[in-house]
Short mmCIF file of C-alpha atoms and ligand atoms in Angstrom, two decimals:
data_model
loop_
_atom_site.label_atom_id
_atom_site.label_comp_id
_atom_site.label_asym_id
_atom_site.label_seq_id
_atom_site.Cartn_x
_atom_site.Cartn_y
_atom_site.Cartn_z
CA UNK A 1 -17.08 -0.09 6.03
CA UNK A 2 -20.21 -2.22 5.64
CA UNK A 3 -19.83 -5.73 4.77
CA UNK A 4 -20.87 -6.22 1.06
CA UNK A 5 -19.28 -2.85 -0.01
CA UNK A 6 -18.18 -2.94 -3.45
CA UNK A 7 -14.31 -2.78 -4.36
CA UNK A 8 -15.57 -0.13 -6.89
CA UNK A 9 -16.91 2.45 -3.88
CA UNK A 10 -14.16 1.16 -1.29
CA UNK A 11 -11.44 2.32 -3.72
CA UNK A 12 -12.88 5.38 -4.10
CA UNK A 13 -13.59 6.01 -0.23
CA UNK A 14 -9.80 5.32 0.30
CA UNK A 15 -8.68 7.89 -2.58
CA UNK A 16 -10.91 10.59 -0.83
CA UNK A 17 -8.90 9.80 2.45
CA UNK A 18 -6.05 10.88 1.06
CA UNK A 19 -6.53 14.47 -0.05
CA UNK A 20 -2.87 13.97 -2.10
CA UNK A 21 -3.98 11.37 -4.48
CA UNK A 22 -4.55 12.15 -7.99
CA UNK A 23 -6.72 8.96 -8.30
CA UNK A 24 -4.00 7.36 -10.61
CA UNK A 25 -3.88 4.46 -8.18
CA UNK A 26 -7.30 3.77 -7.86
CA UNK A 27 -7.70 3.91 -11.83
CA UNK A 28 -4.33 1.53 -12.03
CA UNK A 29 -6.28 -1.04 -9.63
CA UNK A 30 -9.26 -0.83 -11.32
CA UNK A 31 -7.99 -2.29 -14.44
CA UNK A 32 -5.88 -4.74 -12.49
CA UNK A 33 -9.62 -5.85 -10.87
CA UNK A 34 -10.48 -6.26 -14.99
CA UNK A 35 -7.84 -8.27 -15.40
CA UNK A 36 -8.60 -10.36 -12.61
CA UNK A 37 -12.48 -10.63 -13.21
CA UNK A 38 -11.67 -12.11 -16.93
CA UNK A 39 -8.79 -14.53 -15.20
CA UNK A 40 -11.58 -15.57 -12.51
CA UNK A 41 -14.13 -16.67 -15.70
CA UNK A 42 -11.21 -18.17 -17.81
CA UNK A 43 -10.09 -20.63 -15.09
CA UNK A 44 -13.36 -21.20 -14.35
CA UNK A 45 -14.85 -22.16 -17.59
CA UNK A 46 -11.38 -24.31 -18.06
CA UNK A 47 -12.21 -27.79 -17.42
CA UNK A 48 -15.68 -27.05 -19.77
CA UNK A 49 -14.28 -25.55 -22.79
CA UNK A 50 -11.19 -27.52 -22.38
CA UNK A 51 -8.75 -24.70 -22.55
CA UNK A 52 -6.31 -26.86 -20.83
CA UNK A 53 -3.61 -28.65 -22.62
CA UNK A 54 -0.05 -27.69 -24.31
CA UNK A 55 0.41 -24.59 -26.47
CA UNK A 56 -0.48 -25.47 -30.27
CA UNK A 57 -2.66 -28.12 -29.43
CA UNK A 58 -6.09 -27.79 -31.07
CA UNK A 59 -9.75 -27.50 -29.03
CA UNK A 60 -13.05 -28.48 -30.46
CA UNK A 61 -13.20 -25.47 -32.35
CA UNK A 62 -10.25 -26.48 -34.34
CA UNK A 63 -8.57 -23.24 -32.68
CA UNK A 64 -5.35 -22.97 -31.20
CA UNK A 65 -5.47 -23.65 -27.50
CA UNK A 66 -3.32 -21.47 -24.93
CA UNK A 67 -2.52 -22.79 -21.76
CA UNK A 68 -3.90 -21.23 -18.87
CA UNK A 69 -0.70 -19.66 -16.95
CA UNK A 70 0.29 -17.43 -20.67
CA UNK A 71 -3.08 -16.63 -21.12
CA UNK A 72 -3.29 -15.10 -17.73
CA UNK A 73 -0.03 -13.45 -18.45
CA UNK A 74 -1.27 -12.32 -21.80
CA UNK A 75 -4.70 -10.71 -20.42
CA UNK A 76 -2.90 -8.76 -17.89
CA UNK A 77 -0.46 -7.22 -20.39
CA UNK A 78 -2.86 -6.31 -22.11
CA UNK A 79 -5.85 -4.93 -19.89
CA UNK A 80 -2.69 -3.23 -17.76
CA UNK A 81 -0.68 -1.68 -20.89
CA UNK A 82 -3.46 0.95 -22.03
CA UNK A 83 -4.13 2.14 -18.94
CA UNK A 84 -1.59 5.10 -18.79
CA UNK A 85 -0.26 4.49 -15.20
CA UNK A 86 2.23 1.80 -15.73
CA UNK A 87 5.71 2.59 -17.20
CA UNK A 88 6.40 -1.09 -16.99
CA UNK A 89 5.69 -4.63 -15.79
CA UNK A 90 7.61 -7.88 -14.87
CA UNK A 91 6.13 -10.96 -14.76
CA UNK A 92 7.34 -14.66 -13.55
CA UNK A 93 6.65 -16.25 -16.82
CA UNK A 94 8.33 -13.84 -18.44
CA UNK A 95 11.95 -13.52 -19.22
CA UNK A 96 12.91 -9.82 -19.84
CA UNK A 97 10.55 -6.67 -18.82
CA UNK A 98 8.11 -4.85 -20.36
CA UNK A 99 8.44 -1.61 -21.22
CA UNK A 100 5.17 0.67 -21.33
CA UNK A 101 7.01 3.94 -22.23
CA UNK A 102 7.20 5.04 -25.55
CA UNK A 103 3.88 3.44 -27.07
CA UNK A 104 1.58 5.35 -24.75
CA UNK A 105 2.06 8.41 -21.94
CA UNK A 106 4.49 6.85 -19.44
CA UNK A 107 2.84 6.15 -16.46
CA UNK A 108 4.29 6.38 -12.71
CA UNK A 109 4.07 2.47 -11.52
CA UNK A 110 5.54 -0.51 -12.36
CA UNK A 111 3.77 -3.65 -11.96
CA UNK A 112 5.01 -7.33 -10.95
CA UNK A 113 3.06 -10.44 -11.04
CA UNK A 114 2.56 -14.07 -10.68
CA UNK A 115 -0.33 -14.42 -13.86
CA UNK A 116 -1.23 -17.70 -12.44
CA UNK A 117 0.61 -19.14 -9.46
CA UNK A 118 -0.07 -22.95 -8.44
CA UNK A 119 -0.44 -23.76 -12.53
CA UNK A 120 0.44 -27.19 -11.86
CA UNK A 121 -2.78 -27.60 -10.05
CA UNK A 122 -5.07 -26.28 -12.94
CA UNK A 123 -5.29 -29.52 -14.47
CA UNK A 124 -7.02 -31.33 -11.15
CA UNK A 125 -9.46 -28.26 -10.06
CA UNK A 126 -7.06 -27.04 -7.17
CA UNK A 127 -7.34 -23.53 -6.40
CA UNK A 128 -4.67 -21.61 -7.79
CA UNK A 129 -4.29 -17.71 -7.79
CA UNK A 130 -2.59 -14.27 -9.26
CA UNK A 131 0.04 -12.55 -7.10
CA UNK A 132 1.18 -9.01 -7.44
CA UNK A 133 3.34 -6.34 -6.48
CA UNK A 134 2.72 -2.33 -7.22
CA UNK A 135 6.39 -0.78 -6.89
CA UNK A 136 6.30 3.70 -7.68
CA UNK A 137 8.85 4.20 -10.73
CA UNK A 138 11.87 5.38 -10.01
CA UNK A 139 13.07 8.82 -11.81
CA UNK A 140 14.96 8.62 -14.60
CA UNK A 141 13.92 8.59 -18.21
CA UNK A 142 13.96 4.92 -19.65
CA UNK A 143 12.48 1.97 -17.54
CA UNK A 144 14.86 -0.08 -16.84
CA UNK A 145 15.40 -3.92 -15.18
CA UNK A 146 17.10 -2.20 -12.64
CA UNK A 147 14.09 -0.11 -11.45
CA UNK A 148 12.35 -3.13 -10.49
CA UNK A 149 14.82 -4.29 -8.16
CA UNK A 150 13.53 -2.46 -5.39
CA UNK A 151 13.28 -4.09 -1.66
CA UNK A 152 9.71 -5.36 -0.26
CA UNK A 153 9.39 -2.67 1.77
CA UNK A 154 9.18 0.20 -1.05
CA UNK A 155 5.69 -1.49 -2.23
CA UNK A 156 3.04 0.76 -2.74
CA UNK A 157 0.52 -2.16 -3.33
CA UNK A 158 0.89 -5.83 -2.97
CA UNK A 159 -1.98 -8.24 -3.10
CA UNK A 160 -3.64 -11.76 -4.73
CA UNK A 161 -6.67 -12.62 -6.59
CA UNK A 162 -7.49 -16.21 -5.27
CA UNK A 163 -9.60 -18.81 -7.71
CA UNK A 164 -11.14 -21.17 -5.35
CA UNK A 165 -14.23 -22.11 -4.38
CA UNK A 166 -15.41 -18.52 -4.55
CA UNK A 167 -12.86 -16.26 -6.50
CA UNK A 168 -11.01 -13.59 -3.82
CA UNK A 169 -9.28 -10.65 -4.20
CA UNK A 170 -7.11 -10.07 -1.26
CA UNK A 171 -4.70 -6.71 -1.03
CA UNK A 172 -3.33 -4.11 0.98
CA UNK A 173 -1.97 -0.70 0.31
CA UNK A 174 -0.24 -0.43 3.87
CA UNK A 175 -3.47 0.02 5.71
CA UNK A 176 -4.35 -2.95 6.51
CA UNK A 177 -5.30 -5.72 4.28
CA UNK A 178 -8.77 -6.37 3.15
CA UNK A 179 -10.60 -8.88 1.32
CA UNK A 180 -13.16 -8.87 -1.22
CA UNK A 181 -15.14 -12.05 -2.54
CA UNK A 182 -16.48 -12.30 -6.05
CA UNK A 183 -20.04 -12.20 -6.72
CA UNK A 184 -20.48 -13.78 -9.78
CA UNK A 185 -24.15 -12.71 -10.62
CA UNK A 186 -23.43 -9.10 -10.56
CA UNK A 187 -19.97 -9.07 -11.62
CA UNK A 188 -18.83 -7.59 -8.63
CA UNK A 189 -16.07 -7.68 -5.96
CA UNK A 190 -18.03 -7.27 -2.72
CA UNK A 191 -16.25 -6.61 0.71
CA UNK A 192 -15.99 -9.86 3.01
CA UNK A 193 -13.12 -9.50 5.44
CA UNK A 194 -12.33 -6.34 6.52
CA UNK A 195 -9.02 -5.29 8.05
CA UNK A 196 -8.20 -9.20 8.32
CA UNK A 197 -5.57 -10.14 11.29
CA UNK A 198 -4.23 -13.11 11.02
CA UNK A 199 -3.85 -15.39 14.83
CA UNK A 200 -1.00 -14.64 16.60
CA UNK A 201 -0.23 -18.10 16.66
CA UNK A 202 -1.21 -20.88 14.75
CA UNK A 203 -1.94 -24.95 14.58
CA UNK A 204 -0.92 -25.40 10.91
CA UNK A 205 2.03 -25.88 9.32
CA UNK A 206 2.85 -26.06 5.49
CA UNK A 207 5.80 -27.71 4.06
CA UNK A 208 6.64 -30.05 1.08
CA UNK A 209 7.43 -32.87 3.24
CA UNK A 210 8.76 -34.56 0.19
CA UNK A 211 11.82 -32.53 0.22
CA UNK A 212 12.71 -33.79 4.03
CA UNK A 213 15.63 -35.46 2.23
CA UNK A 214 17.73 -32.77 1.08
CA UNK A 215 16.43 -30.59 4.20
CA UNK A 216 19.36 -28.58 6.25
CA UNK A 217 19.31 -29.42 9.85
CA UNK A 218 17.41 -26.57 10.94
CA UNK A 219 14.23 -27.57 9.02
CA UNK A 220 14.44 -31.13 10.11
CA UNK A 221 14.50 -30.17 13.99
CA UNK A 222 11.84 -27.55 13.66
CA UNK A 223 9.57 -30.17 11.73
CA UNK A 224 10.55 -32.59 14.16
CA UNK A 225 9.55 -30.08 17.29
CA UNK A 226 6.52 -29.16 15.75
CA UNK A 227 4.68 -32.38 15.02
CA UNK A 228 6.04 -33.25 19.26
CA UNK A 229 3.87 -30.58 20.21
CA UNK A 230 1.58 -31.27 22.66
CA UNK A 231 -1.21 -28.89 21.02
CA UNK A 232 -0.72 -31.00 18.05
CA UNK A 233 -0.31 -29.10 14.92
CA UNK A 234 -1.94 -30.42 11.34
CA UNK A 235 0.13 -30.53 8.46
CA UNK A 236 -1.93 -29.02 5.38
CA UNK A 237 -0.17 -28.14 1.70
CA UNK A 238 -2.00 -27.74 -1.20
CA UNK A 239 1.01 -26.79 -3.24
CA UNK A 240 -0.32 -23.24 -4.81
CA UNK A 241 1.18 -20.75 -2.50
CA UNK A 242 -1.57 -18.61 -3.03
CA UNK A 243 -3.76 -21.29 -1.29
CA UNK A 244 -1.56 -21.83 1.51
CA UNK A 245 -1.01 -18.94 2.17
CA UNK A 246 -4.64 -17.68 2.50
CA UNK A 247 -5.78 -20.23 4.76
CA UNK A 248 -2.84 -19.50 6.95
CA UNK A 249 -3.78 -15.78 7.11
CA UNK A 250 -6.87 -16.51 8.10
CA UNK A 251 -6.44 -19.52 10.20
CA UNK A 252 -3.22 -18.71 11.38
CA UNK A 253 -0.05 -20.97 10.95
CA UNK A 254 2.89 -21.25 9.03
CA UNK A 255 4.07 -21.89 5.62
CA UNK A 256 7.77 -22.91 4.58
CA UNK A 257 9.86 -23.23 1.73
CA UNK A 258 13.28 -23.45 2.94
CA UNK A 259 16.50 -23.39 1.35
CA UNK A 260 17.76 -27.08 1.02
CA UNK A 261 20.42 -29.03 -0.14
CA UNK A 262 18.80 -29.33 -3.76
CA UNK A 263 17.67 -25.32 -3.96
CA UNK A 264 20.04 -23.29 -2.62
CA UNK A 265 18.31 -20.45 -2.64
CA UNK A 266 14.58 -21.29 -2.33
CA UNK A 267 12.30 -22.10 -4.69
CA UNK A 268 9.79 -19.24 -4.68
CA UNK A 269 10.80 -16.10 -5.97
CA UNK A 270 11.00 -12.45 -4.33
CA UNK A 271 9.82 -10.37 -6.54
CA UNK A 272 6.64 -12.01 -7.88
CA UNK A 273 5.60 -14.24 -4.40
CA UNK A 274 7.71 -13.26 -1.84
CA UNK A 275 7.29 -9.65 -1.42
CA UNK A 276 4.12 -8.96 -2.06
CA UNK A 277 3.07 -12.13 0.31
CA UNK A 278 5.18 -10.54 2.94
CA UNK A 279 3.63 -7.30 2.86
CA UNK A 280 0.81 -8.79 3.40
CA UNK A 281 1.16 -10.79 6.21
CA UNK A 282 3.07 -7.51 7.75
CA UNK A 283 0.13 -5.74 7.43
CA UNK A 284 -1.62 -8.55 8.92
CA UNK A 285 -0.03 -8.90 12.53
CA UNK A 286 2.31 -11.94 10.91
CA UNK A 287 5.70 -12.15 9.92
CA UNK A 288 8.06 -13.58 6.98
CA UNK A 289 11.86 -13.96 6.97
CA UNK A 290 14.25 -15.91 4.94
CA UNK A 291 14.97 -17.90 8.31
CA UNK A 292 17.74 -14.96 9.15
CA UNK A 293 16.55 -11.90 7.95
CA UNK A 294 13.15 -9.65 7.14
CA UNK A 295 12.24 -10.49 3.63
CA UNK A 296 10.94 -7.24 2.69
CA UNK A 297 14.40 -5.91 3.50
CA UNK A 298 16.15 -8.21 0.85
CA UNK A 299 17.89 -5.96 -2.00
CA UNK A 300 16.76 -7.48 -4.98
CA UNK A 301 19.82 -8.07 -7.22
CA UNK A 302 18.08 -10.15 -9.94
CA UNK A 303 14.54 -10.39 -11.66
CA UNK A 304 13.66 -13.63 -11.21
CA UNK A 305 15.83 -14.47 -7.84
CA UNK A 306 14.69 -16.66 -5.63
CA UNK A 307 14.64 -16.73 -1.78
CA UNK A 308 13.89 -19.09 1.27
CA UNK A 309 10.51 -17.82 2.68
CA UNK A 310 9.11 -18.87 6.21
CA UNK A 311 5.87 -16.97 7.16
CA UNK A 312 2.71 -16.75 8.81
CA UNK A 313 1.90 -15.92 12.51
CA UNK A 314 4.56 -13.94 14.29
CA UNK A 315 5.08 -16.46 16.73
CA UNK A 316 5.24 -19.44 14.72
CA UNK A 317 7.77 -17.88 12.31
CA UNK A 318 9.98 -16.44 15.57
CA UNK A 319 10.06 -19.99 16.90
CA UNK A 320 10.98 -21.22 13.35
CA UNK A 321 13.90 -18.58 13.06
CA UNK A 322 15.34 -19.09 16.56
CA UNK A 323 16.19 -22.66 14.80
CA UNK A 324 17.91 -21.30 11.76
CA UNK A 325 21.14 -20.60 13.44
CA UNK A 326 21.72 -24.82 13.34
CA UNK A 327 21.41 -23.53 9.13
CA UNK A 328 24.64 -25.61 7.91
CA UNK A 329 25.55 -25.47 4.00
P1 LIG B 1 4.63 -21.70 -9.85
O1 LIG B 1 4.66 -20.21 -9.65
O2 LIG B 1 5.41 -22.14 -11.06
O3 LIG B 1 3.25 -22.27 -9.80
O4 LIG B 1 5.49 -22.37 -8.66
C1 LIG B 1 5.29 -21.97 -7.34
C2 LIG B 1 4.54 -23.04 -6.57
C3 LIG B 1 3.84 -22.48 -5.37
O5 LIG B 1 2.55 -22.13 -5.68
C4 LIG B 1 3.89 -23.61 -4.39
O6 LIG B 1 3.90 -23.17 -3.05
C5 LIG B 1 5.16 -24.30 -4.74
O7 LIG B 1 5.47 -23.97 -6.08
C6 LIG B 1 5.05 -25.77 -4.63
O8 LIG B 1 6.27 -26.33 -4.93
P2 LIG B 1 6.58 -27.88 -4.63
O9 LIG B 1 5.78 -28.65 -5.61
O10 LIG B 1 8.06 -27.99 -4.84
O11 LIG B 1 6.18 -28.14 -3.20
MG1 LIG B 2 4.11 -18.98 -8.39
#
């Protein structure tokens, strides 16, 4: 499709590809592309109308301040909740689930998401970004916690809304992944990277560095082997995944956060960054693991769990995992 379509008319030119769909989806996304258009001018307008700052503190206004991260939580709860295709959503600032059934017509998705992932980085104008997951509901009259915990690979839609220097909406429903930049004078999501593949190797590598302390020997040696290479690799971390992980898809690479001595587990979590990352890259040519296994093949058995996550070009991240059997605890 032409470069400069709009999201509105590519939605719809996917629906009509698929004689099967009932146009559910397509509405769903559209209100999720709300959501995201009134995130994009919130974090925007932050550092003017000093939004920023703890909960209950006061602006000039004399009204109650919220920070950024719960109001993005808040607006997609409720631009998401009237829409009549969700019968629930989870989010990573949120303890518990929440249930769309029984206040309006149950709907047949559920929806995870990252409101605003990076949020440390508001504060000092660093791109940060909204990550999400479309899972179908599973039958069964209540929604439950339980019908959430579905693996990677059962996503229906996974995809990101990136605030940078030009807000991006990045997503794929198994058909490749395509990419949409904000124009801000018309209000529109215009197609800019079509069908993106991401390099089949890379020169960059991600990592919190600052954590080399409590690495396991695996990471150490790969980090070590890395910055030997004769190609020379750059080291770039911004510290929002969400911005990582976008310049590696397009620039190829690879992005770690291992399990370590201090985070057993990870820190990132499956359901909100993991997954929906993963699917991504899939779709992309790339590849994620956990260091020993697919990602999108982890059985959720918690909300909020958290998992190692190495990904990025395939061959960077099969070079990384052929080091993961030195893993020690
Ligand atoms: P958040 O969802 O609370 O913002 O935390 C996740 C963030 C990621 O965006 C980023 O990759 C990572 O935490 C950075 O962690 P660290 O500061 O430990 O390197
Ligand atoms: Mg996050």
């Amino acid at each position: 499709m032409a470069i400069g379509t709009p999201l509105t008319k590519f939605l719809l030119d996917e629906q009509r590809r698929y004689p099967e769909s009932t146009g559910n989806f397509t509405s769903l996304f559209s209100d999720l592309v709300v959501a995201a258009k009134i995130i994009s001018r919130e974090v925007n307008r932050a550092g003017l109308i000093d939004i920023l700052g703890s909960t209950g503190a006061q602006n000039v206004q004399g009204e109650e301040v919220q920070k950024l991260d719960e109001l993005a939580n808040d607006m997609l709860i409720r631009t998401m909740e009237h829409g009549g295709h969700l019968s629930g959503m989870a989010s990573e600032e949120m303890e518990e689930i929440v249930k769309v059934d029984g206040k309006f017509p149950k709907g047949s998705y559920l929806l995870l998401f990252d409101p605003l992932d990076g949020s440390t980085n508001i504060d000092v104008n660093i791109s940060v970004g909204t990550i999400f997951s479309i899972l179908k509901r599973p039958d069964g009259s209540d929604t439950t916690t339980k019908d959430f915990l579905q693996p990677g690979i059962r996503q229906v839609c996974a995809g990101y809304i990136l605030y940078g220097s030009s807000t991006m909406l990045v997503y794929t429903t198994g058909h490749g992944v395509h990419g949409f930049t904000l124009d801000p004078s018309i209000g529109e999501f215009l197609l800019s990277h079509e069908d993106i593949r991401t390099p089949e190797k890379g020169k960059i590598y991600s990592i919190n560095e600052g954590n080399s302390k409590h690495w396991f020997p695996a990471t150490s040696i790969y980090i070590e082997k890395i910055k030997a290479n004769e190609k020379g690799y750059s080291a770039r971390y911004v510290g929002s995944l969400v911005a990582d992980f976008h310049r590696n898809l397009l620039k190829g690479g690879i992005f770690l956060y291992p399990a370590d001595r201090k985070s057993k587990n990870g820190k990132l979590r499956l359901l909100y960054e993991a997954n929906p990352l993963s699917f991504i890259i899939e779709q992309a040519g790339g590849k994620s693991s956990t260091g020993d296994k697919r990602v999108l093949e982890v059985v959720p058995e918690e909300l909020h769990q958290r998992t190692p996550l190495i990904i990025g070009s395939k061959a960077d991240v099969e070079e990384a995992e052929s080091f993961w059997k030195y893993q020690e605890a």
